[in-house]
Amino acid sequence: MRSLRTGLSLTSLVAGLALLLTAPAAHAADTPLRDLGTAKGKVIGTAVTGSKLTGAYGDIAGAQFSSLTPGNAMKWGSVEPTQGSFNWTEADQIVAFAQAHNQQVRGHTLVWHSQNPSWLTNGSWTSAQLGTLLQNHISTEVGRYKGKLAAWDVVNEPFNEDGTYRSTLWYNGLGADYIANALTWARAADPAAKLYINDYNVEGVNAKSTALYNLVKSLKERGVPIDGVGLQAHLILGQVPSTLQQNIQRFADLGVDVAITELDIRMTLPSDSAELAQQKADYKAVTAACVAVARCVNLTVWGFTDSDSWVESTFPGQGAATPYDANYAPKPAYYGIAEALGGTSTPPPTGACGASYSVGSQWNTGFTGTVTISCSGASLSSWKVTWTYGAGQRITQAWNAGCTQSGAAVTCVNASYNGTVPDGGSVSFGFNASWSGSNPVPTVTLG
Ligand code: XIL
């Protein structure tokens, strides 16, 4: 019968493809965030836990990010738990991993009120002793990684919400100039590392960020080495400050770099699809604000997976704050970052399987068809596809499925050997059918 083929081209028939919930390409085909960032002049980072840098966690950390920040490993309490006795194991491991993956490292953090060793916080020190302890700490740690780190969060969280200085071991013992001194000591220990002051709730224009702005301005006027400000960006769902870009810009205009250093966006658990969609919009907005300002040089998430986030243990009832779920599947938030960086990927429908119908070749009395069942984020162990023919078409023969037709209604079920459709996979079956008059493509239903 094929000798009776008309001149209809195959391609014009395939153009009649009916798509229903067809799964898009696998995630692996998406351009990694680090490459999208490079194209925009942005370094894309994540906080990491050194002991986890193997398997899927290590694969994603290495493939998707161009910067690592040790989540805890470089804090004073981690590196010098007992006075004079140092533990660099995890910090060294993270630096080695970064070097092996052509990544920057942001050192975090040298001077903070939190996560200090108890020998330090419980000691009673004169101002002079405290200054010597701090100088030695900075010289030792910055010196150890001299030439290997792109940046240091030298001072972390120096301000209260109203813009006054936070009352800490350092402020109380050394006065506000502990900040200038720490920066100067850090510069001496590694002249190549960019030196930052880092804080939270300074993402929008407010009293706290204005205090930071005034501090940076005065440090620059005094010739104190300061290269950048870190906006931590531990945000709440739906609350990206409207003045984020304006705030980044005003720091840039002061002549310093800006980094989004600890981005996460938390929500009330359990998360639902509406929250995850809002989170995508929020991640996209933050990334877009950084993209819009040339001196916003680095955007770092504070843990890339919900299984490695500080949020759930810190904010009861809140979580799901990172771009990957606890099983390392990218969430809509991941695609929010990617899209703001110019990526064109679209998130796969979560937990969807679907079927598509296409006409292959067609001749004056018959045609061949193919139906493909695809799954993404879900799987099937058996399947049934149904459709209704609108113009008298009749199935004459099927392969790789059992098809029956009653009137216009067609039902096809899997063969004994192809009922399984794995997550990310597909199964196809084919058929011959007759037609006359017209051959419209039906809507197919899976299930
Ligand atoms: C957090 C870590 O992620 C947790 O593992 C740890 O228990 C507490 O500290 N601001 C900072 C980070 O600058 O160092 C904090 O990291 C999160 C808030």
Short mmCIF file of C-alpha atoms and ligand atoms in Angstrom, two decimals:
data_model
loop_
_atom_site.label_atom_id
_atom_site.label_comp_id
_atom_site.label_asym_id
_atom_site.label_seq_id
_atom_site.Cartn_x
_atom_site.Cartn_y
_atom_site.Cartn_z
CA MET A 1 0.00 0.00 0.00
CA ARG A 2 2.93 2.33 0.60
CA SER A 3 3.27 2.67 -3.16
CA LEU A 4 0.13 4.78 -2.95
CA ARG A 5 1.86 7.41 -0.85
CA THR A 6 0.92 10.95 -1.61
CA GLY A 7 3.45 13.71 -1.85
CA LEU A 8 2.88 14.82 1.74
CA SER A 9 6.22 15.30 3.43
CA LEU A 10 7.06 13.52 6.63
CA THR A 11 8.11 16.70 8.35
CA SER A 12 4.83 18.46 7.76
CA LEU A 13 3.04 15.54 9.32
CA VAL A 14 5.33 15.44 12.34
CA ALA A 15 4.52 19.11 12.82
CA GLY A 16 1.07 17.93 13.85
CA LEU A 17 2.59 16.50 17.01
CA ALA A 18 0.29 16.61 19.98
CA LEU A 19 2.11 17.25 23.26
CA LEU A 20 0.60 16.62 26.62
CA LEU A 21 2.75 17.02 29.70
CA THR A 22 5.80 15.92 27.79
CA ALA A 23 8.87 15.77 30.01
CA PRO A 24 11.63 18.19 29.02
CA ALA A 25 15.30 17.35 28.68
CA ALA A 26 17.17 15.98 31.68
CA HIS A 27 18.66 18.42 34.19
CA ALA A 28 22.12 17.34 33.21
CA ALA A 29 21.70 19.15 29.90
CA ASP A 30 21.14 22.51 31.63
CA THR A 31 24.07 24.93 31.63
CA PRO A 32 25.61 24.92 35.12
CA LEU A 33 25.03 28.03 37.24
CA ARG A 34 28.76 28.70 37.36
CA ASP A 35 28.93 28.94 33.56
CA LEU A 36 25.85 31.13 33.37
CA GLY A 37 27.47 33.33 36.03
CA THR A 38 30.74 33.57 34.13
CA ALA A 39 28.87 34.85 31.09
CA LYS A 40 27.44 37.64 33.26
CA GLY A 41 30.70 38.37 35.09
CA LYS A 42 29.39 36.84 38.33
CA VAL A 43 30.92 34.23 40.57
CA ILE A 44 28.27 31.83 41.87
CA GLY A 45 29.02 30.23 45.21
CA THR A 46 27.72 27.98 47.93
CA ALA A 47 28.54 27.39 51.56
CA VAL A 48 29.71 23.83 52.09
CA THR A 49 30.38 21.27 54.77
CA GLY A 50 33.75 19.64 54.10
CA SER A 51 32.82 16.12 55.18
CA LYS A 52 29.99 16.00 52.65
CA LEU A 53 32.05 16.79 49.55
CA THR A 54 31.66 13.36 47.96
CA GLY A 55 28.94 11.62 45.95
CA ALA A 56 26.03 13.69 44.68
CA TYR A 57 26.78 16.57 47.09
CA GLY A 58 30.35 16.83 45.83
CA ASP A 59 29.27 16.46 42.21
CA ILE A 60 26.82 19.35 42.44
CA ALA A 61 29.13 21.55 44.51
CA GLY A 62 31.88 21.07 41.94
CA ALA A 63 29.80 21.30 38.80
CA GLN A 64 27.40 24.13 39.59
CA PHE A 65 29.45 26.61 41.64
CA SER A 66 32.57 28.68 41.04
CA SER A 67 33.09 29.65 44.68
CA LEU A 68 32.93 27.84 48.00
CA THR A 69 32.53 29.30 51.47
CA PRO A 70 33.21 27.01 54.43
CA GLY A 71 29.96 27.09 56.40
CA ASN A 72 31.75 26.64 59.70
CA ALA A 73 35.24 25.28 59.07
CA MET A 74 37.15 28.57 59.18
CA LYS A 75 35.45 30.05 62.23
CA TRP A 76 37.67 30.63 65.23
CA GLY A 77 35.96 27.96 67.31
CA SER A 78 36.58 25.42 64.55
CA VAL A 79 40.24 26.18 63.89
CA GLU A 80 41.49 26.77 67.44
CA PRO A 81 39.22 24.87 69.83
CA THR A 82 41.98 24.84 72.44
CA GLN A 83 44.28 27.83 72.73
CA GLY A 84 47.39 27.23 70.67
CA SER A 85 46.11 23.92 69.27
CA PHE A 86 44.82 24.20 65.72
CA ASN A 87 42.59 22.04 63.58
CA TRP A 88 42.69 22.95 59.92
CA THR A 89 41.46 19.63 58.60
CA GLU A 90 38.06 20.65 57.23
CA ALA A 91 39.22 24.08 56.07
CA ASP A 92 42.16 22.55 54.20
CA GLN A 93 39.88 19.95 52.66
CA ILE A 94 37.51 22.59 51.31
CA VAL A 95 40.38 24.64 49.89
CA ALA A 96 41.82 21.53 48.20
CA PHE A 97 38.41 20.63 46.74
CA ALA A 98 38.03 24.16 45.42
CA GLN A 99 41.46 24.10 43.80
CA ALA A 100 40.68 20.75 42.18
CA HIS A 101 37.46 22.19 40.76
CA ASN A 102 38.82 25.55 39.68
CA GLN A 103 36.78 27.39 42.29
CA GLN A 104 37.37 30.45 44.42
CA VAL A 105 37.16 30.28 48.20
CA ARG A 106 35.62 32.95 50.40
CA GLY A 107 37.11 32.78 53.89
CA HIS A 108 34.48 33.06 56.60
CA THR A 109 35.01 34.59 59.12
CA LEU A 110 37.77 36.16 61.21
CA VAL A 111 36.12 38.50 63.72
CA TRP A 112 32.68 37.65 65.05
CA HIS A 113 30.79 37.51 68.32
CA SER A 114 29.60 33.96 67.67
CA GLN A 115 31.20 30.51 67.33
CA ASN A 116 34.33 31.57 69.16
CA PRO A 117 36.21 29.00 71.26
CA SER A 118 35.17 28.88 74.90
CA TRP A 119 38.73 29.52 76.06
CA LEU A 120 38.44 32.89 74.33
CA THR A 121 34.94 33.86 75.40
CA ASN A 122 35.38 32.62 78.96
CA GLY A 123 38.80 34.21 79.45
CA SER A 124 39.31 37.55 81.10
CA TRP A 125 41.55 39.69 79.00
CA THR A 126 42.94 43.17 79.14
CA SER A 127 42.36 45.31 76.10
CA ALA A 128 45.99 44.85 75.09
CA GLN A 129 45.75 41.07 75.42
CA LEU A 130 42.57 40.99 73.41
CA GLY A 131 44.17 43.03 70.65
CA THR A 132 47.15 40.69 70.54
CA LEU A 133 44.93 37.62 70.46
CA LEU A 134 42.95 39.04 67.56
CA GLN A 135 46.01 40.13 65.62
CA ASN A 136 47.62 36.71 66.06
CA HIS A 137 44.43 34.94 65.04
CA ILE A 138 44.14 36.97 61.86
CA SER A 139 47.84 36.66 60.99
CA THR A 140 47.81 32.92 61.58
CA GLU A 141 44.63 32.07 59.68
CA VAL A 142 44.95 34.53 56.82
CA GLY A 143 48.64 33.69 56.56
CA ARG A 144 47.92 29.96 56.33
CA TYR A 145 45.77 30.48 53.24
CA LYS A 146 47.76 33.36 51.78
CA GLY A 147 47.37 33.46 48.00
CA LYS A 148 44.69 30.74 48.01
CA LEU A 149 41.56 32.68 48.96
CA ALA A 150 39.74 35.21 46.82
CA ALA A 151 38.20 37.04 49.74
CA TRP A 152 37.78 37.11 53.50
CA ASP A 153 34.74 38.07 55.51
CA VAL A 154 37.05 39.83 57.93
CA VAL A 155 34.39 41.23 60.23
CA ASN A 156 31.01 39.58 60.60
CA GLU A 157 27.82 41.16 61.91
CA PRO A 158 29.19 44.27 63.62
CA PHE A 159 25.90 46.19 63.77
CA ASN A 160 22.63 46.19 65.66
CA GLU A 161 19.38 46.65 63.76
CA ASP A 162 19.27 50.37 64.59
CA GLY A 163 22.73 50.92 63.15
CA THR A 164 24.61 51.20 66.44
CA TYR A 165 27.58 48.95 67.02
CA ARG A 166 26.79 45.56 68.41
CA SER A 167 28.05 45.06 71.92
CA THR A 168 30.56 42.21 71.55
CA LEU A 169 33.77 40.91 73.01
CA TRP A 170 35.58 42.96 70.39
CA TYR A 171 33.63 46.20 70.53
CA ASN A 172 33.54 46.22 74.30
CA GLY A 173 37.21 45.38 74.67
CA LEU A 174 38.76 47.29 71.80
CA GLY A 175 36.28 49.97 70.72
CA ALA A 176 34.99 50.52 67.20
CA ASP A 177 38.50 50.53 65.77
CA TYR A 178 38.70 46.76 66.13
CA ILE A 179 37.19 46.80 62.63
CA ALA A 180 39.89 49.00 61.07
CA ASN A 181 42.63 47.09 62.88
CA ALA A 182 41.30 43.70 61.78
CA LEU A 183 41.19 44.86 58.16
CA THR A 184 44.72 46.23 58.37
CA TRP A 185 46.06 42.99 59.90
CA ALA A 186 44.29 40.91 57.28
CA ARG A 187 45.74 42.99 54.45
CA ALA A 188 49.22 42.54 55.88
CA ALA A 189 48.78 38.77 56.04
CA ASP A 190 47.45 38.36 52.47
CA PRO A 191 47.63 41.44 50.26
CA ALA A 192 45.79 39.64 47.43
CA ALA A 193 42.62 38.67 49.30
CA LYS A 194 39.65 41.00 48.98
CA LEU A 195 38.58 42.14 52.44
CA TYR A 196 34.91 42.34 53.34
CA ILE A 197 32.61 43.40 56.14
CA ASN A 198 29.59 41.09 56.19
CA ASP A 199 26.21 41.48 57.87
CA TYR A 200 22.53 40.48 57.72
CA ASN A 201 19.45 42.65 57.32
CA VAL A 202 21.57 45.05 55.30
CA GLU A 203 20.12 44.00 51.92
CA GLY A 204 17.70 46.89 51.60
CA VAL A 205 18.20 50.56 52.41
CA ASN A 206 17.60 50.83 56.16
CA ALA A 207 19.21 52.07 59.36
CA LYS A 208 21.56 49.10 59.60
CA SER A 209 22.73 49.18 55.99
CA THR A 210 23.17 52.94 56.23
CA ALA A 211 25.42 52.47 59.26
CA LEU A 212 27.43 49.95 57.23
CA TYR A 213 27.53 52.41 54.35
CA ASN A 214 28.81 55.19 56.60
CA LEU A 215 31.41 52.88 58.10
CA VAL A 216 32.74 51.80 54.71
CA LYS A 217 32.80 55.41 53.55
CA SER A 218 34.80 56.50 56.57
CA LEU A 219 37.18 53.53 56.33
CA LYS A 220 37.89 54.42 52.74
CA GLU A 221 38.45 58.06 53.65
CA ARG A 222 40.91 56.96 56.33
CA GLY A 223 42.78 54.69 53.93
CA VAL A 224 41.81 51.52 55.81
CA PRO A 225 41.86 48.50 53.47
CA ILE A 226 38.25 47.59 52.65
CA ASP A 227 37.36 45.96 49.33
CA GLY A 228 33.79 44.88 49.70
CA VAL A 229 30.60 44.47 51.65
CA GLY A 230 28.80 41.17 52.10
CA LEU A 231 25.02 41.18 52.20
CA GLN A 232 24.16 37.89 53.84
CA ALA A 233 20.60 37.77 52.54
CA HIS A 234 18.98 35.29 54.89
CA LEU A 235 15.57 36.20 53.56
CA ILE A 236 11.95 35.31 54.26
CA LEU A 237 9.68 34.12 51.45
CA GLY A 238 8.06 37.02 49.61
CA GLN A 239 10.20 39.61 51.39
CA VAL A 240 13.00 40.52 49.01
CA PRO A 241 13.61 44.19 49.86
CA SER A 242 12.41 46.46 47.08
CA THR A 243 15.54 48.60 47.55
CA LEU A 244 17.99 45.71 47.11
CA GLN A 245 19.42 46.85 43.79
CA GLN A 246 19.52 50.48 44.89
CA ASN A 247 21.39 49.44 48.02
CA ILE A 248 23.91 47.33 46.10
CA GLN A 249 24.42 50.28 43.78
CA ARG A 250 25.13 52.77 46.55
CA PHE A 251 27.87 50.55 47.94
CA ALA A 252 29.29 50.07 44.45
CA ASP A 253 29.28 53.84 44.05
CA LEU A 254 31.43 54.09 47.17
CA GLY A 255 34.09 52.15 45.30
CA VAL A 256 33.74 48.71 46.89
CA ASP A 257 32.61 45.36 45.58
CA VAL A 258 29.39 43.78 46.80
CA ALA A 259 28.73 40.10 47.38
CA ILE A 260 25.51 38.33 48.25
CA THR A 261 27.23 36.04 50.72
CA GLU A 262 24.69 33.77 52.41
CA LEU A 263 21.52 33.73 50.36
CA ASP A 264 18.68 31.54 51.52
CA ILE A 265 14.93 32.14 51.43
CA ARG A 266 12.96 30.33 54.07
CA MET A 267 9.30 29.39 54.15
CA THR A 268 6.79 27.82 56.48
CA LEU A 269 6.93 24.03 56.36
CA PRO A 270 5.65 21.93 54.79
CA SER A 271 6.38 23.70 51.53
CA ASP A 272 3.77 23.66 48.78
CA SER A 273 3.94 24.45 45.09
CA ALA A 274 2.73 28.03 45.58
CA GLU A 275 5.50 28.70 48.09
CA LEU A 276 8.08 27.09 45.84
CA ALA A 277 6.90 29.26 42.95
CA GLN A 278 7.20 32.39 45.12
CA GLN A 279 10.65 31.24 46.18
CA LYS A 280 11.67 30.94 42.55
CA ALA A 281 10.53 34.52 41.96
CA ASP A 282 12.44 35.67 45.04
CA TYR A 283 15.68 33.92 44.05
CA LYS A 284 15.30 35.35 40.59
CA ALA A 285 14.81 38.87 41.95
CA VAL A 286 17.89 38.69 44.18
CA THR A 287 20.02 37.30 41.36
CA ALA A 288 18.71 39.91 38.94
CA ALA A 289 19.61 42.71 41.36
CA CYS A 290 23.19 41.41 41.47
CA VAL A 291 23.30 40.99 37.71
CA ALA A 292 22.17 44.61 37.31
CA VAL A 293 25.16 46.04 39.19
CA ALA A 294 28.60 45.42 37.73
CA ARG A 295 30.34 45.54 41.11
CA CYS A 296 28.11 42.82 42.54
CA VAL A 297 30.77 40.20 41.99
CA ASN A 298 29.60 37.09 43.82
CA LEU A 299 26.28 35.49 44.67
CA THR A 300 26.62 32.69 47.21
CA VAL A 301 23.87 30.50 48.63
CA TRP A 302 24.15 29.39 52.23
CA GLY A 303 24.03 25.70 51.44
CA PHE A 304 22.75 24.52 48.08
CA THR A 305 20.54 21.70 49.38
CA ASP A 306 17.81 21.66 51.99
CA SER A 307 19.68 18.77 53.63
CA ASP A 308 22.61 21.10 54.38
CA SER A 309 20.90 24.27 55.58
CA TRP A 310 21.05 25.94 58.97
CA VAL A 311 17.48 27.20 58.63
CA GLU A 312 15.42 24.32 60.00
CA SER A 313 17.43 24.10 63.20
CA THR A 314 17.56 27.87 63.66
CA PHE A 315 14.03 28.98 62.74
CA PRO A 316 11.53 26.42 64.07
CA GLY A 317 8.85 25.50 61.53
CA GLN A 318 10.77 27.15 58.69
CA GLY A 319 12.89 25.53 56.00
CA ALA A 320 13.12 24.52 52.35
CA ALA A 321 15.30 27.61 51.96
CA THR A 322 17.85 26.48 49.36
CA PRO A 323 17.77 25.82 45.58
CA TYR A 324 17.92 22.01 45.79
CA ASP A 325 15.68 19.73 47.79
CA ALA A 326 17.04 17.24 50.30
CA ASN A 327 17.34 14.59 47.56
CA TYR A 328 19.49 16.91 45.42
CA ALA A 329 16.74 17.61 42.89
CA PRO A 330 16.79 21.23 41.70
CA LYS A 331 13.77 23.18 42.93
CA PRO A 332 12.04 26.01 41.07
CA ALA A 333 14.41 28.33 42.98
CA TYR A 334 17.33 26.83 41.07
CA TYR A 335 15.69 27.83 37.81
CA GLY A 336 14.99 31.28 39.22
CA ILE A 337 18.74 31.80 39.64
CA ALA A 338 19.45 30.25 36.23
CA GLU A 339 16.90 32.41 34.44
CA ALA A 340 18.19 35.62 36.04
CA LEU A 341 21.65 34.62 34.80
CA GLY A 342 20.34 34.26 31.27
CA GLY A 343 19.70 30.52 31.33
CA THR A 344 16.80 29.28 29.27
CA SER A 345 16.03 26.07 31.11
CA THR A 346 12.56 25.42 32.35
CA PRO A 347 11.88 23.34 35.41
CA PRO A 348 10.46 19.90 34.77
CA PRO A 349 6.91 19.45 36.00
CA THR A 350 7.24 17.87 39.40
CA GLY A 351 6.02 14.34 39.58
CA ALA A 352 4.57 14.22 36.09
CA CYS A 353 4.23 11.52 33.47
CA GLY A 354 2.56 12.29 30.18
CA ALA A 355 1.89 10.95 26.70
CA SER A 356 2.40 12.50 23.29
CA TYR A 357 0.92 11.38 19.94
CA SER A 358 2.47 11.96 16.57
CA VAL A 359 1.70 10.95 13.00
CA GLY A 360 4.65 9.43 11.19
CA SER A 361 4.02 8.75 7.55
CA GLN A 362 0.62 9.10 5.89
CA TRP A 363 -0.67 7.89 2.56
CA ASN A 364 -4.05 8.16 0.89
CA THR A 365 -5.81 5.51 3.00
CA GLY A 366 -3.56 4.96 5.99
CA PHE A 367 -0.94 6.30 8.33
CA THR A 368 1.48 5.23 11.05
CA GLY A 369 1.46 6.79 14.46
CA THR A 370 3.68 6.82 17.55
CA VAL A 371 2.75 7.48 21.16
CA THR A 372 5.49 8.21 23.70
CA ILE A 373 4.98 8.04 27.45
CA SER A 374 7.54 10.09 29.42
CA CYS A 375 8.13 10.62 33.12
CA SER A 376 10.02 13.27 35.07
CA GLY A 377 10.00 13.31 38.83
CA ALA A 378 7.71 10.30 38.78
CA SER A 379 7.64 6.78 37.31
CA LEU A 380 5.15 4.15 36.15
CA SER A 381 5.03 0.37 36.46
CA SER A 382 2.17 0.04 33.98
CA TRP A 383 0.34 2.41 31.69
CA LYS A 384 -2.80 2.95 29.66
CA VAL A 385 -3.27 5.61 27.01
CA THR A 386 -6.68 6.56 25.62
CA TRP A 387 -7.91 8.89 22.94
CA THR A 388 -10.97 9.48 20.76
CA TYR A 389 -10.73 9.71 16.99
CA GLY A 390 -12.69 12.60 15.57
CA ALA A 391 -12.79 11.69 11.89
CA GLY A 392 -13.43 7.97 11.62
CA GLN A 393 -9.81 6.80 11.89
CA ARG A 394 -9.39 3.13 12.80
CA ILE A 395 -6.39 1.33 14.29
CA THR A 396 -5.52 -1.72 12.18
CA GLN A 397 -2.39 -2.94 13.91
CA ALA A 398 -0.26 -1.94 16.93
CA TRP A 399 3.18 -2.91 18.19
CA ASN A 400 4.73 -2.55 21.66
CA ALA A 401 1.22 -2.08 23.08
CA GLY A 402 -2.14 -3.82 23.11
CA CYS A 403 -4.70 -1.52 21.44
CA THR A 404 -8.44 -1.95 21.15
CA GLN A 405 -10.92 0.35 19.49
CA SER A 406 -14.63 0.63 20.22
CA GLY A 407 -16.35 3.14 17.98
CA ALA A 408 -14.13 6.19 18.10
CA ALA A 409 -12.56 5.30 21.49
CA VAL A 410 -9.05 3.82 21.47
CA THR A 411 -7.43 2.23 24.51
CA CYS A 412 -3.80 1.07 24.46
CA VAL A 413 -2.10 -0.69 27.36
CA ASN A 414 1.52 -1.67 27.84
CA ALA A 415 2.91 -4.95 26.58
CA SER A 416 4.24 -7.39 29.15
CA TYR A 417 7.78 -6.08 28.68
CA ASN A 418 7.41 -2.28 28.60
CA GLY A 419 5.12 -1.27 31.48
CA THR A 420 7.95 0.41 33.38
CA VAL A 421 8.66 4.06 32.64
CA PRO A 422 11.47 5.25 34.91
CA ASP A 423 11.88 8.77 36.27
CA GLY A 424 13.51 10.69 33.44
CA GLY A 425 12.75 7.95 30.90
CA SER A 426 10.22 7.20 28.18
CA VAL A 427 8.54 4.31 26.35
CA SER A 428 7.02 4.42 22.84
CA PHE A 429 4.60 2.27 20.90
CA GLY A 430 3.47 2.41 17.29
CA PHE A 431 0.43 1.59 15.19
CA ASN A 432 -1.01 1.53 11.70
CA ALA A 433 -4.44 3.06 11.12
CA SER A 434 -6.79 3.95 8.32
CA TRP A 435 -8.24 7.36 7.55
CA SER A 436 -10.30 9.12 4.94
CA GLY A 437 -11.33 12.70 4.51
CA SER A 438 -9.17 14.16 7.24
CA ASN A 439 -6.82 12.89 9.93
CA PRO A 440 -6.88 15.31 12.88
CA VAL A 441 -4.52 14.66 15.80
CA PRO A 442 -6.45 13.54 18.89
CA THR A 443 -5.77 14.56 22.46
CA VAL A 444 -4.28 11.61 24.31
CA THR A 445 -4.81 10.87 27.98
CA LEU A 446 -2.51 8.84 30.20
CA GLY A 447 -4.12 6.88 32.96
C1 XIL B 1 25.71 29.17 60.57
C2 XIL B 1 26.04 27.77 60.07
O1 XIL B 1 25.46 27.57 58.81
C3 XIL B 1 25.54 26.75 61.05
O2 XIL B 1 25.93 25.45 60.68
C4 XIL B 1 26.05 27.07 62.45
O3 XIL B 1 25.49 26.16 63.38
C5 XIL B 1 25.71 28.48 62.83
O4 XIL B 1 26.21 29.37 61.86
N1 XIL B 1 25.39 34.15 59.55
C6 XIL B 1 26.67 33.75 59.32
C7 XIL B 1 27.00 32.31 59.22
O5 XIL B 1 27.54 34.60 59.06
O6 XIL B 1 28.29 32.04 59.69
C8 XIL B 1 25.99 31.47 59.98
O7 XIL B 1 26.30 30.12 59.70
C9 XIL B 1 24.60 31.83 59.55
C10 XIL B 1 24.30 33.27 59.87
#
